[in-house]
């Protein structure tokens, strides 16, 4: 079941819009509404190459966000997420402290990493791309996140849920995260490329 349609192109969309407006999938339309991300059943993480030979994985333990799903006109669906930088966790306290410091995120001055979507489109089947603005420190740049829709369900407490998982690759230097150290054998301590991962469960707000 699709959630997002490609944003209509100006001239071509007019003829099809009227036809499809009366052919909305009832199950899709039923998903329309406001959703709150459930951090207890969601995760936002990252993977980065360390010393050229292995990967370090981490996550953010504190975040909040919301989805606006429009099943009748899906390309108007939106998403926003706020991530608390001080909640970063790589399993090593000293490394986490370094990441919070001025050499990386400067968490005291810039406590949040934020994402605000600007467009949603389908890539086929249940795979989608959400494009928006990612802000880290004082830098805002576009980010495209490829997502898979995992479906919807009513949980044991009667809450209506939707689930997504996906990822995006970024260059941290694009957001001013440039700290590094050269290795004696060549290369650098931390790669510029970082993979962001998202596993999201969101609860529909009561009507």
Short mmCIF file of C-alpha atoms in Angstrom, two decimals:
data_model
loop_
_atom_site.label_atom_id
_atom_site.label_comp_id
_atom_site.label_asym_id
_atom_site.label_seq_id
_atom_site.Cartn_x
_atom_site.Cartn_y
_atom_site.Cartn_z
CA UNK A 1 0.00 0.00 0.00
CA UNK A 2 1.49 3.34 -1.02
CA UNK A 3 1.62 6.32 1.31
CA UNK A 4 3.29 8.94 -0.83
CA UNK A 5 2.86 9.85 -4.49
CA UNK A 6 5.31 11.75 -6.61
CA UNK A 7 4.66 15.47 -6.54
CA UNK A 8 2.59 16.23 -9.67
CA UNK A 9 4.36 18.01 -12.51
CA UNK A 10 2.47 21.15 -13.45
CA UNK A 11 1.00 20.45 -16.89
CA UNK A 12 0.70 16.65 -16.84
CA UNK A 13 -0.96 16.35 -13.46
CA UNK A 14 -4.15 18.30 -14.13
CA UNK A 15 -5.85 15.62 -16.23
CA UNK A 16 -4.96 12.74 -13.93
CA UNK A 17 -5.62 14.52 -10.65
CA UNK A 18 -9.39 14.64 -11.17
CA UNK A 19 -9.51 10.98 -12.17
CA UNK A 20 -7.44 9.70 -9.28
CA UNK A 21 -9.15 11.89 -6.69
CA UNK A 22 -12.23 9.65 -6.93
CA UNK A 23 -10.16 6.43 -6.83
CA UNK A 24 -8.45 6.79 -3.46
CA UNK A 25 -7.76 3.47 -1.74
CA UNK A 26 -10.03 3.45 1.36
CA UNK A 27 -7.35 1.70 3.41
CA UNK A 28 -4.85 4.36 2.38
CA UNK A 29 -7.25 7.19 3.14
CA UNK A 30 -7.88 5.68 6.60
CA UNK A 31 -4.22 6.29 7.49
CA UNK A 32 -4.65 10.05 7.14
CA UNK A 33 -4.01 11.97 10.32
CA UNK A 34 -1.44 13.24 12.77
CA UNK A 35 1.07 10.83 14.29
CA UNK A 36 3.57 11.19 17.12
CA UNK A 37 6.84 9.28 16.97
CA UNK A 38 7.10 6.77 19.83
CA UNK A 39 10.74 6.94 21.03
CA UNK A 40 10.30 3.80 23.15
CA UNK A 41 9.82 1.76 19.97
CA UNK A 42 11.94 3.80 17.56
CA UNK A 43 15.64 4.40 17.02
CA UNK A 44 17.85 6.95 15.26
CA UNK A 45 21.41 5.83 14.75
CA UNK A 46 24.57 6.28 12.71
CA UNK A 47 27.57 4.33 11.43
CA UNK A 48 30.98 5.83 10.64
CA UNK A 49 34.29 4.27 9.57
CA UNK A 50 37.00 4.46 12.24
CA UNK A 51 40.77 4.32 11.54
CA UNK A 52 40.00 3.15 7.99
CA UNK A 53 39.42 -0.43 9.12
CA UNK A 54 36.22 -0.79 11.16
CA UNK A 55 32.84 0.80 11.84
CA UNK A 56 31.70 2.62 14.96
CA UNK A 57 27.96 2.60 15.58
CA UNK A 58 26.03 4.94 17.78
CA UNK A 59 22.55 6.24 18.46
CA UNK A 60 20.63 9.15 19.96
CA UNK A 61 18.59 8.20 23.00
CA UNK A 62 16.38 11.29 23.09
CA UNK A 63 14.31 12.56 20.18
CA UNK A 64 10.78 13.60 19.31
CA UNK A 65 8.87 14.09 16.13
CA UNK A 66 5.63 13.92 14.24
CA UNK A 67 4.16 12.80 10.93
CA UNK A 68 1.24 14.21 9.01
CA UNK A 69 -0.03 11.50 6.67
CA UNK A 70 -2.47 12.46 3.95
CA UNK A 71 -3.89 9.33 2.36
CA UNK A 72 -6.19 11.25 0.03
CA UNK A 73 -3.42 13.47 -1.36
CA UNK A 74 -0.27 11.61 -0.21
CA UNK A 75 2.42 13.92 -1.55
CA UNK A 76 1.25 16.47 1.03
CA UNK A 77 2.38 14.18 3.85
CA UNK A 78 5.14 15.63 6.04
CA UNK A 79 7.60 14.65 8.75
CA UNK A 80 9.65 16.46 11.37
CA UNK A 81 12.17 15.24 13.94
CA UNK A 82 14.12 16.92 16.77
CA UNK A 83 17.14 15.03 18.13
CA UNK A 84 18.86 15.90 21.43
CA UNK A 85 22.60 15.94 20.77
CA UNK A 86 23.64 15.29 24.38
CA UNK A 87 21.88 11.93 24.17
CA UNK A 88 24.50 10.58 21.74
CA UNK A 89 25.72 7.11 22.76
CA UNK A 90 28.48 5.07 21.14
CA UNK A 91 29.10 2.90 24.19
CA UNK A 92 32.31 4.76 25.16
CA UNK A 93 31.87 7.69 27.57
CA UNK A 94 35.07 9.50 26.56
CA UNK A 95 34.19 9.25 22.88
CA UNK A 96 30.65 10.49 23.55
CA UNK A 97 32.08 13.46 25.45
CA UNK A 98 34.35 14.28 22.52
CA UNK A 99 31.40 14.15 20.12
CA UNK A 100 29.45 16.58 22.33
CA UNK A 101 32.40 18.99 22.49
CA UNK A 102 33.22 21.97 20.32
CA UNK A 103 35.35 19.80 18.04
CA UNK A 104 32.21 18.05 16.85
CA UNK A 105 28.58 18.90 17.66
CA UNK A 106 29.17 21.70 20.19
CA UNK A 107 26.10 20.42 22.02
CA UNK A 108 25.98 23.13 24.68
CA UNK A 109 25.53 25.83 22.04
CA UNK A 110 23.57 23.75 19.52
CA UNK A 111 21.50 21.27 21.55
CA UNK A 112 19.30 19.96 18.71
CA UNK A 113 19.67 18.33 15.32
CA UNK A 114 16.47 18.86 13.34
CA UNK A 115 14.83 17.59 10.16
CA UNK A 116 11.88 19.22 8.41
CA UNK A 117 10.52 17.54 5.28
CA UNK A 118 9.78 19.47 2.11
CA UNK A 119 8.73 16.71 -0.31
CA UNK A 120 7.61 13.07 -0.36
CA UNK A 121 7.72 10.74 -3.36
CA UNK A 122 7.34 7.06 -4.16
CA UNK A 123 10.23 4.98 -5.50
CA UNK A 124 8.04 1.95 -6.18
CA UNK A 125 6.17 -0.52 -4.00
CA UNK A 126 6.52 0.43 -0.34
CA UNK A 127 9.77 2.36 -0.81
CA UNK A 128 9.77 6.15 -0.56
CA UNK A 129 12.07 9.13 -0.49
CA UNK A 130 11.50 11.97 1.96
CA UNK A 131 13.44 15.12 1.16
CA UNK A 132 13.86 17.94 3.63
CA UNK A 133 16.16 20.27 5.54
CA UNK A 134 18.63 18.81 8.04
CA UNK A 135 20.09 21.29 10.51
CA UNK A 136 23.21 20.47 12.53
CA UNK A 137 24.85 23.23 14.54
CA UNK A 138 24.12 26.38 12.53
CA UNK A 139 24.13 24.71 9.12
CA UNK A 140 21.00 23.71 7.17
CA UNK A 141 21.35 21.54 4.08
CA UNK A 142 19.00 19.31 2.06
CA UNK A 143 18.78 15.64 2.95
CA UNK A 144 16.99 12.79 1.14
CA UNK A 145 16.01 9.77 3.26
CA UNK A 146 15.00 6.53 1.57
CA UNK A 147 12.35 4.75 3.62
CA UNK A 148 10.44 1.50 3.56
CA UNK A 149 6.88 1.54 4.85
CA UNK A 150 6.54 -1.45 7.19
CA UNK A 151 2.78 -1.25 7.47
CA UNK A 152 0.13 -0.21 9.97
CA UNK A 153 -1.48 -1.98 12.92
CA UNK A 154 -3.56 -1.48 16.04
CA UNK A 155 -1.51 -2.47 19.09
CA UNK A 156 -2.75 -4.26 22.23
CA UNK A 157 -3.58 -0.90 23.84
CA UNK A 158 -5.78 0.16 20.94
CA UNK A 159 -3.27 2.63 19.50
CA UNK A 160 -3.07 2.89 15.71
CA UNK A 161 0.57 2.68 14.56
CA UNK A 162 2.55 3.04 11.37
CA UNK A 163 6.16 1.95 10.91
CA UNK A 164 9.03 3.03 8.67
CA UNK A 165 12.70 2.16 8.42
CA UNK A 166 15.35 3.73 6.24
CA UNK A 167 18.72 5.38 5.86
CA UNK A 168 20.66 8.22 4.30
CA UNK A 169 24.36 8.82 3.63
CA UNK A 170 25.83 12.24 4.40
CA UNK A 171 29.23 13.91 4.43
CA UNK A 172 29.63 15.31 7.91
CA UNK A 173 31.91 18.06 6.60
CA UNK A 174 28.88 19.51 4.78
CA UNK A 175 27.52 20.42 8.22
CA UNK A 176 30.82 21.73 9.60
CA UNK A 177 31.81 18.55 11.45
CA UNK A 178 35.39 18.53 10.21
CA UNK A 179 37.54 17.31 13.12
CA UNK A 180 39.98 14.57 12.20
CA UNK A 181 43.44 13.16 12.87
CA UNK A 182 45.93 11.74 10.37
CA UNK A 183 47.08 8.14 10.77
CA UNK A 184 50.76 7.19 10.54
CA UNK A 185 49.89 4.52 7.99
CA UNK A 186 47.93 7.00 5.86
CA UNK A 187 44.31 8.01 5.89
CA UNK A 188 42.38 9.59 8.75
CA UNK A 189 40.88 8.58 12.06
CA UNK A 190 37.23 9.26 11.18
CA UNK A 191 35.65 9.04 7.73
CA UNK A 192 33.76 11.97 6.31
CA UNK A 193 30.91 9.71 5.18
CA UNK A 194 28.30 8.87 7.82
CA UNK A 195 25.31 6.58 7.40
CA UNK A 196 22.18 7.69 9.28
CA UNK A 197 19.58 5.05 10.12
CA UNK A 198 15.94 5.44 11.13
CA UNK A 199 13.52 2.88 12.56
CA UNK A 200 10.31 4.71 13.33
CA UNK A 201 7.06 3.69 15.02
CA UNK A 202 4.45 6.44 15.22
CA UNK A 203 1.11 6.55 17.01
CA UNK A 204 -1.96 8.18 15.50
CA UNK A 205 -3.45 11.00 17.50
CA UNK A 206 -7.03 10.66 18.67
CA UNK A 207 -9.52 12.36 16.38
#
